[in-house]
Coordinates of C-alpha atoms and ligand atoms in Angstrom, one line a residue:
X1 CA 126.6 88.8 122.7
X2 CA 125.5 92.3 122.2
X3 CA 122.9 94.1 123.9
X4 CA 120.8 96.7 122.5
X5 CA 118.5 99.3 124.8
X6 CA 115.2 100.1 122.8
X7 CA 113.4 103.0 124.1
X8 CA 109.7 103.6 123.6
X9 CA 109.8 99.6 122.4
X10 CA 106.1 98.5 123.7
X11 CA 105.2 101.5 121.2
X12 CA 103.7 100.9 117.5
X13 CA 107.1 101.9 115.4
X14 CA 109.6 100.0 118.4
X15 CA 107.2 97.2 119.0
X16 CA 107.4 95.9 115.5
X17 CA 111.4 96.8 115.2
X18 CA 111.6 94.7 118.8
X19 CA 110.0 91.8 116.9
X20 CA 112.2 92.4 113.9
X21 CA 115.7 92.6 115.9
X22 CA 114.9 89.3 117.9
X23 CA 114.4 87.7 114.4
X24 CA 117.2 89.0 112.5
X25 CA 119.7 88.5 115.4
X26 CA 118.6 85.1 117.3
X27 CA 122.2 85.4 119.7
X28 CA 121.2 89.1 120.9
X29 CA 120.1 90.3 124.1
X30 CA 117.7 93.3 124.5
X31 CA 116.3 95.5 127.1
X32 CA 113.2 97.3 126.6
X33 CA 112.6 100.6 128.6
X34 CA 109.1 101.8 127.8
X35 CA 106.9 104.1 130.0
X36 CA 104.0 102.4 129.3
X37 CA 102.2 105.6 128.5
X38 CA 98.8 105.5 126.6
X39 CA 100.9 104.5 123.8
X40 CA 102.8 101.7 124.8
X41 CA 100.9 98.2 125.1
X42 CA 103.1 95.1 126.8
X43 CA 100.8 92.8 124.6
X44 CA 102.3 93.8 122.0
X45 CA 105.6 92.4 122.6
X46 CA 104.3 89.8 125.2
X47 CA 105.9 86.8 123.7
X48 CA 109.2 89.1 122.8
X49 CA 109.7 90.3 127.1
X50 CA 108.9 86.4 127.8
X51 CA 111.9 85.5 126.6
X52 CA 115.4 85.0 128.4
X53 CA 117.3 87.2 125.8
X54 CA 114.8 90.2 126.4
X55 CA 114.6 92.3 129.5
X56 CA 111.7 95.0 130.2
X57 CA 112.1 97.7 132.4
X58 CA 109.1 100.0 132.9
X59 CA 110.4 103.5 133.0
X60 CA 110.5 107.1 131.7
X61 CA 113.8 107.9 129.9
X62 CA 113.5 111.4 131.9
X63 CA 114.6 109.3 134.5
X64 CA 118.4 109.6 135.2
X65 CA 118.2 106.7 138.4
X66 CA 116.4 104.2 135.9
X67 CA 118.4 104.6 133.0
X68 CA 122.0 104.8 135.2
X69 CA 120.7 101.4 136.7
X70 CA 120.1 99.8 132.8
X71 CA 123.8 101.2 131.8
X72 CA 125.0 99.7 135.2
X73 CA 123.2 96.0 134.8
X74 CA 123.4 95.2 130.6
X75 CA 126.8 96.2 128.9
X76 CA 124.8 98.4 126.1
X77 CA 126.1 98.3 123.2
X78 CA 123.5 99.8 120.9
X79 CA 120.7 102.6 122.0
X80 CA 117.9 103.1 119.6
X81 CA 115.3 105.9 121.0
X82 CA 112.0 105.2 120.0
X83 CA 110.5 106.9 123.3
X84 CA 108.8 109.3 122.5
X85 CA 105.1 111.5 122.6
X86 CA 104.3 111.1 118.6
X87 CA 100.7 112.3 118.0
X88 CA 100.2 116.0 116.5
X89 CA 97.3 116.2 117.8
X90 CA 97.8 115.7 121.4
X91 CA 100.7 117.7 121.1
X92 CA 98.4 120.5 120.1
X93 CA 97.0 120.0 123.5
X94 CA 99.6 119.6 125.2
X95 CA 102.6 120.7 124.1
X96 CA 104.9 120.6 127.4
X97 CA 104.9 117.1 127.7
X98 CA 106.1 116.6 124.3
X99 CA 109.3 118.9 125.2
X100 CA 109.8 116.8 128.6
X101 CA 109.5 113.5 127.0
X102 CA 111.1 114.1 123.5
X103 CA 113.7 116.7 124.2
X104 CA 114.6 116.6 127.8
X105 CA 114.2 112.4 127.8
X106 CA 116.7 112.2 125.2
X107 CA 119.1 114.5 126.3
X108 CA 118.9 112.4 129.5
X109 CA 120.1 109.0 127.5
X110 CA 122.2 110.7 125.7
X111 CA 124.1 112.1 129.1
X112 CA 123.5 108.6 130.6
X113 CA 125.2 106.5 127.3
X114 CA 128.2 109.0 127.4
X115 CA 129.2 108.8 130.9
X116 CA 129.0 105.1 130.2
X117 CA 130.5 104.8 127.2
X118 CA 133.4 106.9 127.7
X119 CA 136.5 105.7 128.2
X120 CA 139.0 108.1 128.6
X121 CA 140.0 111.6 127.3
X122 CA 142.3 112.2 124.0
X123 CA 145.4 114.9 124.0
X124 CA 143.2 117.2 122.4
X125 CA 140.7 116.9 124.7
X126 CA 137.9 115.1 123.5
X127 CA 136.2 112.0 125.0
X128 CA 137.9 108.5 123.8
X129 CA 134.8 106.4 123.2
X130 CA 134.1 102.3 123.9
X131 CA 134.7 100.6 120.5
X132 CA 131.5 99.4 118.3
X133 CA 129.0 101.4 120.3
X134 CA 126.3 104.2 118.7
X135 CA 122.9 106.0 120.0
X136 CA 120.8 106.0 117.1
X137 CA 117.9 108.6 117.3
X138 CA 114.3 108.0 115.7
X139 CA 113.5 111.2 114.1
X140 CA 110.2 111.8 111.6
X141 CA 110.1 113.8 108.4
X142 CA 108.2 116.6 110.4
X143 CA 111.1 118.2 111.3
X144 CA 111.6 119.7 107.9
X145 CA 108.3 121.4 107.7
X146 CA 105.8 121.8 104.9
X147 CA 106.6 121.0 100.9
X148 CA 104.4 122.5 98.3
X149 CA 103.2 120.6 95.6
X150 CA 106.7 120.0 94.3
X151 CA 110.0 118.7 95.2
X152 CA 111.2 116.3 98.3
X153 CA 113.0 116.8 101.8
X154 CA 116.6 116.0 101.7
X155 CA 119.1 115.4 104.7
X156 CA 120.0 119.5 103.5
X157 CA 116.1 120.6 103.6
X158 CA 116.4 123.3 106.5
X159 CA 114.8 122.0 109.8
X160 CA 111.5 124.1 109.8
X161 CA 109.0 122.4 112.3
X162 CA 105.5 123.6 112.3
X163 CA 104.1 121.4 115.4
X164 CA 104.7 121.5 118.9
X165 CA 105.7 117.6 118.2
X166 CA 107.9 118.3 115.2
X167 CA 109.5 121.3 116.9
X168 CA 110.0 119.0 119.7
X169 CA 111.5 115.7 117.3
X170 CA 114.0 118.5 115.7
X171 CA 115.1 120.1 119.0
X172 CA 115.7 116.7 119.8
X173 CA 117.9 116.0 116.7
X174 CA 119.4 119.4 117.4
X175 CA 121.2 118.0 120.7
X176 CA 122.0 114.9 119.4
X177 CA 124.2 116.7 116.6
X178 CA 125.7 118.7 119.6
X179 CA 126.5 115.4 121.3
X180 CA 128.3 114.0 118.0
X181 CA 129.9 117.7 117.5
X182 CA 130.7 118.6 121.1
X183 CA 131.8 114.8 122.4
X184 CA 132.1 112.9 119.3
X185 CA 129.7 110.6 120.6
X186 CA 129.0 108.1 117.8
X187 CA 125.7 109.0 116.5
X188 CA 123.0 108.7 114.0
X189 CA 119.4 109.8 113.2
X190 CA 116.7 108.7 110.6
X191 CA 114.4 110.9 110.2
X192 CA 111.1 108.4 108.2
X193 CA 107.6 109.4 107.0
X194 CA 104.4 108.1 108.0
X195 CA 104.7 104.6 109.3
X196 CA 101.5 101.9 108.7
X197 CA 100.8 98.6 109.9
X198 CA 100.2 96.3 112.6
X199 CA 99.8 97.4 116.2
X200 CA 99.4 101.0 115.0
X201 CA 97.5 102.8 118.0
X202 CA 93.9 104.0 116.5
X203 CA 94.4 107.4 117.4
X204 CA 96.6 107.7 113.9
X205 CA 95.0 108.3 110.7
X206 CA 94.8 104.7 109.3
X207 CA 93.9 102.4 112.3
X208 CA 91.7 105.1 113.3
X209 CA 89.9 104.5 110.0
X210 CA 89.8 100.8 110.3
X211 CA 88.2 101.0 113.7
X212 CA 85.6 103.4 112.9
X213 CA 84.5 101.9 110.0
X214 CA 84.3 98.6 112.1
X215 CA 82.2 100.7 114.3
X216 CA 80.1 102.0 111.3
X217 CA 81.7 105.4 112.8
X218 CA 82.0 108.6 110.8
X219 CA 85.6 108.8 109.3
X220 CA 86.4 112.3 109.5
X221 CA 88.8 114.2 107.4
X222 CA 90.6 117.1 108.0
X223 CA 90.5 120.1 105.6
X224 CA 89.4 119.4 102.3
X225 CA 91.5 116.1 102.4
X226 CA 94.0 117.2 99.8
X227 CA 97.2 117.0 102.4
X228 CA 99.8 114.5 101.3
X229 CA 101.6 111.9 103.4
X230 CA 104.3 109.6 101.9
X231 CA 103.5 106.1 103.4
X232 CA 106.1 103.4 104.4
X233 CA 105.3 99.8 105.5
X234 CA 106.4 99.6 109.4
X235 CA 108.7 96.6 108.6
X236 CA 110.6 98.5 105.8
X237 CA 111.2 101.3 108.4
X238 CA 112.6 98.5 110.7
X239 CA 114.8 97.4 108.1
X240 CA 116.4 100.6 107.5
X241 CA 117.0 101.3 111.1
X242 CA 118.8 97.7 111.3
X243 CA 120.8 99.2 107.9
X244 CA 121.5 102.8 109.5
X245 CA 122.6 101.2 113.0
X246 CA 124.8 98.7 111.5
X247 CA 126.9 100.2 108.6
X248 CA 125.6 104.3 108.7
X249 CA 128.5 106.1 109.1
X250 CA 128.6 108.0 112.6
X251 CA 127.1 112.0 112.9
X252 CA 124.9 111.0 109.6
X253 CA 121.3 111.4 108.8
X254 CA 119.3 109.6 106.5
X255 CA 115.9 109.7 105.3
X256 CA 113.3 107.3 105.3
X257 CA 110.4 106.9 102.9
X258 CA 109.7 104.5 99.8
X259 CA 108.1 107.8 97.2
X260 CA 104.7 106.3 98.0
X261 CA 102.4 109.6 98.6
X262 CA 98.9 110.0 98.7
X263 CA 96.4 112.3 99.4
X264 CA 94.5 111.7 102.5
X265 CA 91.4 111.2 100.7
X266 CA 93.2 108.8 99.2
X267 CA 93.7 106.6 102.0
X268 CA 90.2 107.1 103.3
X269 CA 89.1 105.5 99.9
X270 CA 91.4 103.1 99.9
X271 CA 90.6 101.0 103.5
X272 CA 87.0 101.7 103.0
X273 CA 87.4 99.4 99.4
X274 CA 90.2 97.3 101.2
X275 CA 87.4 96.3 104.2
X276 CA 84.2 96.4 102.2
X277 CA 86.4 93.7 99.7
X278 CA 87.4 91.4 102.3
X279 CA 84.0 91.3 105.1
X280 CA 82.1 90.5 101.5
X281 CA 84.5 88.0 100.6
X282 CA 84.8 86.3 103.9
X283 CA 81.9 85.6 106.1
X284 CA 84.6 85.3 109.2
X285 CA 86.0 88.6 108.9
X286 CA 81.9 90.1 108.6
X287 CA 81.5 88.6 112.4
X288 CA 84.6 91.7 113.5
X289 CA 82.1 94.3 112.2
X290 CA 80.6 95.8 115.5
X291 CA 78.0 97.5 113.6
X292 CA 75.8 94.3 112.7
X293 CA 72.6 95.1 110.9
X294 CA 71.2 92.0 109.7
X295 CA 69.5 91.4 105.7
X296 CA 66.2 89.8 105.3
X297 CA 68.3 86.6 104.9
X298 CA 69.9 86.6 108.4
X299 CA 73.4 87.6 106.9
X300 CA 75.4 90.6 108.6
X301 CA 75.4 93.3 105.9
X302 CA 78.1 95.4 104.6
X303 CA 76.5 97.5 102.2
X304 CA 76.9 100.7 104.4
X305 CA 80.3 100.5 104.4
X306 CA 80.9 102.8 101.4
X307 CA 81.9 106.3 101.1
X308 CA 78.9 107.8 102.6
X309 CA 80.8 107.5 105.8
X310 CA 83.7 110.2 104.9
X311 CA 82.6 113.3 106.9
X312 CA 85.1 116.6 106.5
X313 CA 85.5 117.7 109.9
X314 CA 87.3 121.0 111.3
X315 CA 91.4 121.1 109.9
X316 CA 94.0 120.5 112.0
X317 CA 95.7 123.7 113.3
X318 CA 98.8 124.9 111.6
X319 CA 98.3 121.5 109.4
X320 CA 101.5 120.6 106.9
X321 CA 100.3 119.9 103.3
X322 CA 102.4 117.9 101.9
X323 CA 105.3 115.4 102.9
X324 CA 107.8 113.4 100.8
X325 CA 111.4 112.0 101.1
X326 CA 114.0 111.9 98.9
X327 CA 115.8 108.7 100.5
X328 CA 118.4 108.5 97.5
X329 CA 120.9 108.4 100.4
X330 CA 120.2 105.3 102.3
X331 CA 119.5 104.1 98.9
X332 CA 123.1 105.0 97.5
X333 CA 125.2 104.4 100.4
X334 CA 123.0 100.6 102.3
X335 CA 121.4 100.0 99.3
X336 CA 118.1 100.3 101.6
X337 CA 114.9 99.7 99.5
X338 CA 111.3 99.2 100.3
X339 CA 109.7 96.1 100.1
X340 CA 106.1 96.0 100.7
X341 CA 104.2 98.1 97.7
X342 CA 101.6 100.1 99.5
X343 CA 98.3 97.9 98.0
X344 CA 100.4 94.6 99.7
X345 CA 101.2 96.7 102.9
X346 CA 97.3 98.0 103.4
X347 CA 95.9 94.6 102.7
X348 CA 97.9 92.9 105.4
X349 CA 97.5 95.8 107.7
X350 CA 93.6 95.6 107.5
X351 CA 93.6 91.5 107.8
X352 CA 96.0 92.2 111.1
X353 CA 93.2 94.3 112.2
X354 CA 90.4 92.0 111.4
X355 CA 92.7 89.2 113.1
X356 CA 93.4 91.0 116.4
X357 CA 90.7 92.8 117.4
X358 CA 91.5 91.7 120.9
X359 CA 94.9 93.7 121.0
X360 CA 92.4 96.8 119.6
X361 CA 90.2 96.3 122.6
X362 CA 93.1 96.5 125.1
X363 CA 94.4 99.6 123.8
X364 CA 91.1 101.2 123.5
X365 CA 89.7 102.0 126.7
X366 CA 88.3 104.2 129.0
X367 CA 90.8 107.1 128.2
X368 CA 91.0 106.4 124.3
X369 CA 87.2 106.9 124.1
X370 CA 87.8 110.0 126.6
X371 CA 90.1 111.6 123.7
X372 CA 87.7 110.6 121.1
X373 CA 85.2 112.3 122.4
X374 CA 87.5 115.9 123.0
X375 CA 88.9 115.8 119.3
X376 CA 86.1 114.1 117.6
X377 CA 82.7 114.7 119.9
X378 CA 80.7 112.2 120.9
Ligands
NAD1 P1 104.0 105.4 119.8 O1 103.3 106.6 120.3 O2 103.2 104.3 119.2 O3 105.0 104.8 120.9 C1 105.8 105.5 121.7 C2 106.2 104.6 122.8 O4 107.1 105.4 123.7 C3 105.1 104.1 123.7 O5 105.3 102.7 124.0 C4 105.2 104.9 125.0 O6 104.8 104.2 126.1 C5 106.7 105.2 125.1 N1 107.0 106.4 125.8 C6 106.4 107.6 125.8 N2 107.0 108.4 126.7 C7 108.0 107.8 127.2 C8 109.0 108.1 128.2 N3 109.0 109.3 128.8 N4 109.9 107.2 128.6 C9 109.8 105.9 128.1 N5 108.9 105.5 127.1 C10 108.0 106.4 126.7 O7 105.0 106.0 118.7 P2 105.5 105.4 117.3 O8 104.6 105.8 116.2 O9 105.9 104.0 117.5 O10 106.8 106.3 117.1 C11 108.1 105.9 117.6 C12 109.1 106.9 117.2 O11 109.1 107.0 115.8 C13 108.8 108.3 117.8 O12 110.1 108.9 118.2 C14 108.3 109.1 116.6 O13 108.6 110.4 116.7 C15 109.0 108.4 115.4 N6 108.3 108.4 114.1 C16 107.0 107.9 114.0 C17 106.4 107.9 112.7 C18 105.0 107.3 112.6 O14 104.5 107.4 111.5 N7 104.4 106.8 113.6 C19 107.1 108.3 111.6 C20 108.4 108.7 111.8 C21 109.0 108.8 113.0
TYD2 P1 98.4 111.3 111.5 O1 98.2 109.8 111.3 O2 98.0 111.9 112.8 O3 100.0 111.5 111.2 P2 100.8 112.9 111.0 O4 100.0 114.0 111.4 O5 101.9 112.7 111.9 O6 101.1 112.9 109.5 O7 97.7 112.0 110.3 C1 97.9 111.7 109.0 C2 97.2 112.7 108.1 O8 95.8 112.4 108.3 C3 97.4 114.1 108.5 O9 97.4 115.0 107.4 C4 96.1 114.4 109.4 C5 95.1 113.6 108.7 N1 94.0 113.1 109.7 C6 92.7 113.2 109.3 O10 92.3 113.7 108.3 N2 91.7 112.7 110.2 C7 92.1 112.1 111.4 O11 91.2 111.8 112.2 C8 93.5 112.0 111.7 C9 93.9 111.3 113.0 C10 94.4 112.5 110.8

């Protein structure tokens, strides 16, 4: 039976791949080490950690004691590092805790999995490693920079991070390259684009949307809107990670993303039509909208929820414009493919909302509407 350690995995991106392993592999065992930051939500994976083949530990992967202790107690096979601080904006604020968690964190699994997973030392030196094992590193397009309004990051594009978070994600794929140069530790990295779907934290551009608009809450927009994201489906991400894990061959990277960009304005336009659709075309889904103004005939009305709403606020500082991934490797060498198109992957990420706007009320509380009101005023 293996056992696979998933960092960060009460998190949006690990949440849904926790849920997605635990499928795909019923004779598995897992172990779940999640801070339990802002971020990270044990609801979402509530029936996943009540099950006897998954184990949560509540923990910072900073934490050398904690993570010697997980190495010591499971025979991990598999480490997949979702842990992580992963919001631009709060790394604009804040920038040292993104180097703590994201650089120093993984170089603190990565020292833990070696000293565990090494079994001896060759004639020339180099560690001998434990067969069949591999630390596989969540990376994010950011680390490549900015793309004008041509061309596509490759796994050659230059690492050129503009963000305090992106510097951060590519110093951290920096010293898991050294580990895979300096120790041969078997290692890979994917490095996706923007990830949507369910249990996406509303701090990130599309749930945020959703919620406001539920709120009858401005939706603001950055700039003039015009920055391009390249969108993937959560459980195609997943999917690829299983790929990557699996058959990637060791001290590779490979890109992520299903060539499925869109302006920003874009999306904004895009869930306002996706919600106003379905609260006029089901009377159920009209009883989520917290902004209830009533017609003359009693019924909850939805005209208002129309692009009137869209309000261009102040940019984001040192904002990228455009992101897109060439992912004609994982393509080529997994035969990894997307399989949600985005108008299929929007529509069941706005019925999830609609469906669960209890897990949105746990997540937001008192220190989500504290940041709201910093970035966003009152
Ligand atoms: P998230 O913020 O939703 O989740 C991060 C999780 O990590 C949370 O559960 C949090 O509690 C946990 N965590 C934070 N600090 C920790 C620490 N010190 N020790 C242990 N756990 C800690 O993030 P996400 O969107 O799920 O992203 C997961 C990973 O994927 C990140 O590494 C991110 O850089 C990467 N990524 C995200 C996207 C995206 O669109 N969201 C795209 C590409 C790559
Ligand atoms: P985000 O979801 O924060 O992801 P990232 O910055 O990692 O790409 O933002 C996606 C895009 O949406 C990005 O260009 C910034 C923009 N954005 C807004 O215009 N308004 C918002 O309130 C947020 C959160 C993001």
């Amino acid at each position: 039976m293996e056992t696979y350690l998933i960092t960060g995995g009460a998190g949006f991106i690990g949440g849904n791949f926790l849920k997605y392993m635990m499928q795909r592999y019923p004779d598995a065992r897992f172990v779940v080490l999640d801070a339990l930051t802002y971020a990270g939500n044990l609801g979402t994976i509530a029936e996943e950690t009540a099950s006897p083949r998954c184990t949560f530990v509540k923990g910072d992967i900073g934490d050398r004691d904690i993570c010697r202790q997980i190495f010591e107690r499971h025979d991990i096979r598999y480490v997949v590092n979702f842990a992580a601080e992963s919001h631009v904006d709060r790394s604009i604020e804040n920038p040292q805790l993104f180097l703590q968690t994201n650089v120093l964190g993984t170089q603190t699994l990565l020292d833990t999995a070696r000293q565990f997973w090494t079994v001896g030392k060759g004639a020339d030196g180099y560690p001998e490693w434990k067969q069949g094992v591999r630390f596989h590193q969540i990376s994010t397009d950011e680390v490549y920079g900015t793309l004008g309004s041509e061309g596509y990051f490759t796994e050659d594009t230059p690492l050129c991070p503009h963000s305090p978070y992106s510097a951060s994600k590519a110093a951290a794929d920096m010293l898991v390259k050294a580990y895979a140069d300096t120790y041969r530790m078997p290692v890979s990295i994917t490095r996706c684009s923007n990830n949507y779907g369910p249990y996406h934290f509303p701090e990130k551009l599309i749930p945020l949307l959703i919620n406001n608009i539920l709120e009858g809450r401005p939706l603001p927009v950055y700039g003039d809107g015009q920055h391009v994201r390249d969108w993937l489906y959560v459980e195609d991400h997943c999917k690829a990670i299983d790929m990557v894990l699996h058959h990637g061959r060791p001290g590779e990277v490979y890109n992520v993303g299903g060539h499925n960009e869109k302006k920003n304005i874009e999306i904004v336009r895009l869930t306002i039509a996706g919600i106003r659709q379905m609260v006029d075309a089901n009377p159920a889904y009209r009883q989520v909208l917290r902004k209830k103004e009533l017609a003359a005939d009693g019924s909850i009305r939805t005209d208002w929820i129309d692009e009137g709403l869209i309000t261009y606020v102040k940019d984001r500082l040192g904002h990228d414009r455009r992101y897109a991934i060439d992912p004609s490797k994982i393509t080529a060498e997994l035969g990894w493919v997307p399989d949600t198109p985005f108008e299929e992957g929007i529509r069941k990420t706005i019925v999830w909302y609609l469906e669960h706007q209890d897990w949105v009320e746990s997540v937001i509380s008192g220190s989500y509407r504290q940041y709201y009101e910093h970035m966003y005023g009152a």
